[in-house]
Amino acid sequence: MFTPVRRRVRTAALALSAAAALVLGSTAASGASAAPAPAPAPLKQGPTSVAYVEVNNNSMLNVGKYALADGGGNAFDVAVIFAANINYDTGTKTAYLHFNENVQRVLDNAVTQIRPLQRQGIKVVLSVLGNHQGAGFANFPSQQAASAFAKQLSDAVAKYGLDGVDFDDEYAEYGTNGTAQPNDSSFVHLVTALRANMPDKIISLYNIGPAASRLSYGGVDVSEKFDYAWNPYYGTWQVPGIALPKAQLSPAAVEIGRTSRGTVADLARRTVDEGYGVYLTYNLDGGDRTADVSGFTRELYGSEAVYTP
């Protein structure tokens, strides 16, 4: 019935692809300049809609192909590149930001893969998750180590002209390669440093894993440093356990093409009825998903969706 954790198209290529880690301070890739100021998108009233895209298989540009029949606003407001990884260097015993070949291709071709969405007024965020190597957001051994990784993240956002970072604490396999188990300070230090580095960018939380339950340490609660948090269980309703206003939370989570259209509509209707401000979708592919997208746009915005190939 429900998808207990997101189904990911995860192959050996994702974990083992020969993609280079981010080289800090390097010259920006050709065409990867800072994001241009977007043209004003047609206004719409209603929750923020989010689309995760598995770039191993699908194009980010699919997010921009859906608009509201009434008024022409974007069906989606935030597009999430899924996904970069937090990897572990066993030689230096440090975590580092890693892009597989498909994520790297999107970033290197930001002019054609990211800028068109931003020009439409759609924010583009990079999701980061574990990669089975023991490194995760919750086991940095010191504040210095957490801050160093935060700098890698903010440098990537600046280099590729992105709109923010999404944290997804899955697949870390804490303890692998002799790494530590989660501690209470790690994620607090990481989020604090990242927010200091990029005060005006999006930081979002896929509400799962040890990091999601470790948001407070030493009198510091980082909940308010997030722009959004969402339910990680597709086809269900679950309010994220983080102290954010309803306007920044998505208790609804759906997988496009797998969650039934009836459930898609019911969760969207409940989002509006209960006053929540975000609606999360996952796995937008390259097919014409007008019926699935309209299932939530009717309830969120009072309009059918239209698809432009």
Coordinates of C-alpha atoms in Angstrom, one line a residue:
M1 CA 0.0 0.0 0.0
F2 CA 2.0 3.0 1.2
T3 CA 5.6 3.5 0.3
P4 CA 7.3 3.2 3.8
V5 CA 10.5 5.0 2.6
R6 CA 10.9 6.6 -0.8
R7 CA 11.5 4.2 -3.6
R8 CA 14.7 5.3 -5.3
V9 CA 16.1 4.1 -8.5
R10 CA 19.4 3.2 -6.9
T11 CA 22.0 1.2 -8.8
A12 CA 25.6 0.4 -8.3
A13 CA 26.3 3.3 -10.5
L14 CA 25.0 5.8 -7.9
A15 CA 27.2 4.5 -5.2
L16 CA 30.3 3.7 -7.2
S17 CA 30.2 6.2 -10.2
A18 CA 33.5 7.8 -11.0
A19 CA 32.3 11.3 -10.3
A20 CA 34.7 13.8 -8.9
A21 CA 34.1 15.3 -5.5
L22 CA 33.6 19.1 -5.4
V23 CA 36.9 20.9 -5.7
L24 CA 36.6 23.9 -3.5
G25 CA 37.8 27.2 -4.9
S26 CA 38.0 26.0 -8.4
T27 CA 36.9 28.1 -11.3
A28 CA 33.2 27.9 -12.0
A29 CA 32.2 25.4 -14.7
S30 CA 31.4 26.9 -18.0
G31 CA 27.9 28.2 -17.9
A32 CA 27.6 27.7 -14.2
S33 CA 27.5 31.3 -13.3
A34 CA 25.3 32.8 -10.6
A35 CA 21.6 32.5 -11.1
P36 CA 19.9 35.3 -12.9
A37 CA 17.1 37.3 -11.3
P38 CA 13.9 35.4 -12.4
A39 CA 11.2 37.1 -14.3
P40 CA 8.1 37.5 -12.1
A41 CA 6.0 34.3 -12.3
P42 CA 2.2 34.7 -12.6
L43 CA 0.9 34.9 -9.1
K44 CA -1.0 32.1 -7.5
Q45 CA -2.5 31.6 -4.1
G46 CA -1.9 28.5 -2.1
P47 CA 0.8 26.2 -0.6
T48 CA 4.3 25.9 -1.9
S49 CA 4.6 22.8 -4.1
V50 CA 7.8 20.8 -4.2
A51 CA 9.1 18.3 -6.8
Y52 CA 12.0 15.9 -6.2
V53 CA 13.6 14.7 -9.5
E54 CA 15.7 11.6 -9.8
V55 CA 18.3 13.0 -12.1
N56 CA 19.8 9.5 -12.7
N57 CA 16.8 9.0 -14.9
N58 CA 14.9 12.2 -15.5
S59 CA 15.5 15.8 -16.5
M60 CA 15.1 18.7 -14.1
L61 CA 13.4 20.6 -16.9
N62 CA 10.3 18.4 -16.4
V63 CA 9.4 20.5 -13.4
G64 CA 8.9 23.6 -15.6
K65 CA 6.5 21.9 -18.0
Y66 CA 3.5 22.2 -15.8
A67 CA 1.4 25.4 -15.3
L68 CA -2.0 26.2 -13.9
A69 CA -4.7 26.4 -16.5
D70 CA -6.2 29.3 -14.7
G71 CA -3.7 32.2 -14.4
G72 CA -0.7 30.4 -15.8
G73 CA 1.3 30.2 -12.6
N74 CA 3.9 27.4 -12.1
A75 CA 2.4 24.1 -10.8
F76 CA 5.7 23.6 -8.9
D77 CA 7.5 26.2 -6.9
V78 CA 10.6 24.3 -5.8
A79 CA 12.6 21.7 -7.8
V80 CA 15.0 19.4 -5.9
I81 CA 18.0 17.8 -7.6
F82 CA 18.1 14.3 -6.2
A83 CA 20.8 13.7 -5.1
A84 CA 24.3 14.6 -4.1
N85 CA 26.1 12.5 -1.4
I86 CA 28.0 12.9 1.8
N87 CA 30.9 10.5 1.3
Y88 CA 33.8 9.5 3.5
D89 CA 37.5 9.6 2.8
T90 CA 39.1 6.7 4.7
G91 CA 42.6 8.2 4.3
T92 CA 41.9 11.6 5.8
K93 CA 38.9 10.4 7.9
T94 CA 36.8 13.3 6.7
A95 CA 33.4 13.7 5.0
Y96 CA 33.2 15.3 1.6
L97 CA 30.6 16.4 -0.8
H98 CA 30.3 14.0 -3.8
F99 CA 28.4 14.3 -7.1
N100 CA 27.7 11.2 -9.2
E101 CA 28.0 11.6 -12.9
N102 CA 24.4 12.4 -13.4
V103 CA 24.2 15.1 -10.7
Q104 CA 27.5 16.5 -12.0
R105 CA 26.1 16.7 -15.5
V106 CA 23.1 18.8 -14.3
L107 CA 25.4 21.1 -12.4
D108 CA 27.9 21.5 -15.2
N109 CA 25.1 22.3 -17.6
A110 CA 23.4 24.7 -15.2
V111 CA 22.7 27.1 -18.2
T112 CA 20.4 24.6 -19.8
Q113 CA 19.2 22.5 -16.9
I114 CA 18.8 24.9 -14.0
R115 CA 18.6 28.5 -15.3
P116 CA 15.4 27.9 -17.3
L117 CA 13.6 26.9 -14.2
Q118 CA 14.9 29.8 -12.2
R119 CA 13.9 32.2 -15.0
Q120 CA 10.4 30.8 -14.6
G121 CA 10.5 31.6 -10.9
I122 CA 11.1 28.1 -9.7
K123 CA 13.7 27.6 -6.9
V124 CA 16.3 24.9 -7.5
V125 CA 17.7 23.1 -4.4
L126 CA 20.3 20.4 -4.1
S127 CA 19.4 17.4 -2.0
V128 CA 22.3 15.7 -0.1
L129 CA 22.1 12.2 1.5
G130 CA 24.3 9.4 2.7
N131 CA 26.1 7.0 0.5
H132 CA 26.7 3.8 2.6
Q133 CA 30.1 4.9 3.7
G134 CA 29.5 5.8 7.3
A135 CA 29.5 9.6 6.8
G136 CA 26.4 11.4 7.8
F137 CA 25.1 14.7 9.0
A138 CA 24.8 13.4 12.6
N139 CA 28.3 12.1 13.3
F140 CA 30.8 14.9 12.7
P141 CA 33.4 14.6 15.4
S142 CA 33.8 18.3 16.0
Q143 CA 32.3 21.7 15.3
Q144 CA 35.2 22.3 13.0
A145 CA 34.5 19.2 10.9
A146 CA 30.8 20.2 10.7
S147 CA 31.7 23.7 9.6
A148 CA 34.1 22.4 7.0
F149 CA 31.3 20.4 5.4
A150 CA 28.9 23.3 5.6
K151 CA 31.5 25.3 3.6
Q152 CA 31.6 22.7 0.9
L153 CA 27.8 22.9 0.7
S154 CA 27.6 26.7 0.5
D155 CA 30.5 26.8 -2.0
A156 CA 28.5 24.4 -4.2
V157 CA 25.4 26.6 -4.0
A158 CA 27.5 29.6 -4.9
K159 CA 29.5 27.9 -7.7
Y160 CA 26.5 26.5 -9.5
G161 CA 24.0 29.3 -8.8
L162 CA 21.6 27.2 -6.7
D163 CA 18.8 28.3 -4.4
G164 CA 19.7 26.1 -1.4
V165 CA 20.3 22.7 0.2
D166 CA 18.0 19.9 1.3
F167 CA 19.2 17.5 4.0
D168 CA 18.2 13.8 3.7
D169 CA 19.7 11.6 6.4
E170 CA 19.3 8.2 4.8
Y171 CA 21.8 5.6 3.7
A172 CA 24.7 6.9 5.8
E173 CA 25.2 3.5 7.5
Y174 CA 26.8 5.1 10.6
G175 CA 29.7 3.0 11.9
T176 CA 30.8 1.8 8.5
N177 CA 34.6 2.4 7.8
G178 CA 35.1 2.9 11.5
T179 CA 33.0 6.0 11.6
A180 CA 31.2 7.1 14.8
Q181 CA 27.6 6.7 15.7
P182 CA 25.3 9.8 15.7
N183 CA 25.9 12.4 18.4
D184 CA 23.8 15.3 19.6
S185 CA 26.0 18.2 18.5
S186 CA 26.8 17.3 14.9
F187 CA 23.7 18.4 13.0
V188 CA 23.3 21.5 15.1
H189 CA 26.8 22.6 14.3
L190 CA 26.3 21.8 10.6
V191 CA 23.0 23.7 10.2
T192 CA 24.2 26.6 12.2
A193 CA 27.3 27.0 10.1
L194 CA 25.4 26.5 6.8
R195 CA 22.8 29.2 7.7
A196 CA 25.6 31.6 8.6
N197 CA 27.2 30.9 5.2
M198 CA 24.0 31.4 3.2
P199 CA 21.5 33.5 5.2
D200 CA 19.2 34.1 2.2
K201 CA 19.1 30.6 0.7
I202 CA 16.8 27.7 1.3
I203 CA 17.6 25.0 3.9
S204 CA 15.1 22.2 4.0
L205 CA 14.7 19.0 6.0
Y206 CA 13.6 15.6 4.7
N207 CA 12.3 14.6 8.1
I208 CA 14.0 11.2 8.6
G209 CA 17.1 9.7 10.2
P210 CA 19.2 10.5 13.2
A211 CA 19.8 14.1 12.2
A212 CA 16.1 14.9 12.1
S213 CA 15.7 14.0 15.8
R214 CA 18.8 15.9 16.9
L215 CA 17.9 19.6 16.3
S216 CA 18.9 21.0 19.7
Y217 CA 22.2 21.0 21.6
G218 CA 23.9 23.2 24.2
G219 CA 20.9 25.5 24.4
V220 CA 20.8 26.0 20.6
D221 CA 17.7 24.8 18.6
V222 CA 18.2 25.0 14.9
S223 CA 14.6 24.4 14.0
E224 CA 14.0 28.0 13.0
K225 CA 17.0 28.0 10.7
F226 CA 15.1 25.7 8.3
D227 CA 12.8 27.1 5.6
Y228 CA 10.9 23.9 5.1
A229 CA 10.5 20.4 6.5
W230 CA 8.4 17.6 5.0
N231 CA 7.1 14.1 5.7
P232 CA 9.3 11.4 4.1
Y233 CA 6.7 8.6 3.8
Y234 CA 4.9 8.7 0.5
G235 CA 1.1 8.2 0.4
T236 CA 0.8 9.3 4.0
W237 CA 0.0 12.3 6.2
Q238 CA 2.6 12.9 9.0
V239 CA 3.4 16.3 10.5
P240 CA 7.2 16.8 10.8
G241 CA 8.4 17.0 14.3
I242 CA 10.1 20.3 14.1
A243 CA 9.2 23.7 15.6
L244 CA 8.2 25.5 12.4
P245 CA 5.0 27.3 11.6
K246 CA 2.4 25.4 9.6
A247 CA 3.2 27.6 6.5
Q248 CA 6.7 25.9 6.3
L249 CA 5.6 22.3 6.8
S250 CA 4.4 19.5 4.5
P251 CA 2.6 16.7 6.3
A252 CA 1.5 15.4 2.9
A253 CA 3.9 13.4 0.7
V254 CA 3.1 11.7 -2.6
E255 CA 5.0 9.8 -5.2
I256 CA 3.8 10.8 -8.6
G257 CA 2.6 7.8 -10.6
R258 CA 2.5 5.5 -7.5
T259 CA 0.4 7.3 -5.0
S260 CA -3.2 6.9 -6.1
R261 CA -4.8 10.0 -7.6
G262 CA -7.5 9.8 -4.9
T263 CA -4.9 9.9 -2.2
V264 CA -3.1 12.7 -4.0
A265 CA -6.3 14.8 -4.0
D266 CA -7.3 13.9 -0.4
L267 CA -3.8 14.9 1.0
A268 CA -3.9 18.2 -0.9
R269 CA -7.4 18.9 0.3
R270 CA -6.3 18.2 3.9
T271 CA -3.3 20.4 3.4
V272 CA -5.6 23.4 2.7
D273 CA -8.2 22.5 5.3
E274 CA -5.7 22.2 8.1
G275 CA -3.7 25.3 7.1
Y276 CA -0.4 23.8 6.0
G277 CA 1.8 25.7 3.6
V278 CA 3.8 23.1 1.7
Y279 CA 2.9 20.0 -0.5
L280 CA 5.7 17.5 -1.3
T281 CA 5.9 15.3 -4.4
Y282 CA 8.6 12.9 -5.5
N283 CA 9.8 11.3 -8.7
L284 CA 8.4 13.5 -11.4
D285 CA 9.4 11.8 -14.6
G286 CA 9.4 12.8 -18.3
G287 CA 5.9 11.5 -19.1
D288 CA 2.8 13.6 -19.3
R289 CA 1.7 13.5 -15.7
T290 CA -1.1 16.1 -16.1
A291 CA -3.7 13.9 -14.4
D292 CA -1.5 13.3 -11.4
V293 CA -0.4 16.9 -11.1
S294 CA -4.0 18.2 -11.5
G295 CA -5.0 15.9 -8.7
F296 CA -3.3 18.2 -6.3
T297 CA -3.4 21.6 -8.2
R298 CA -7.2 21.5 -8.2
E299 CA -7.3 21.2 -4.4
L300 CA -4.3 23.6 -3.7
Y301 CA -4.9 26.3 -6.3
G302 CA -8.4 25.7 -7.7
S303 CA -7.1 24.9 -11.2
E304 CA -6.3 22.1 -13.5
A305 CA -2.6 21.7 -14.6
V306 CA -1.6 21.9 -18.2
Y307 CA 1.5 20.3 -19.6
T308 CA 3.8 21.7 -22.3
P309 CA 6.2 19.1 -23.7

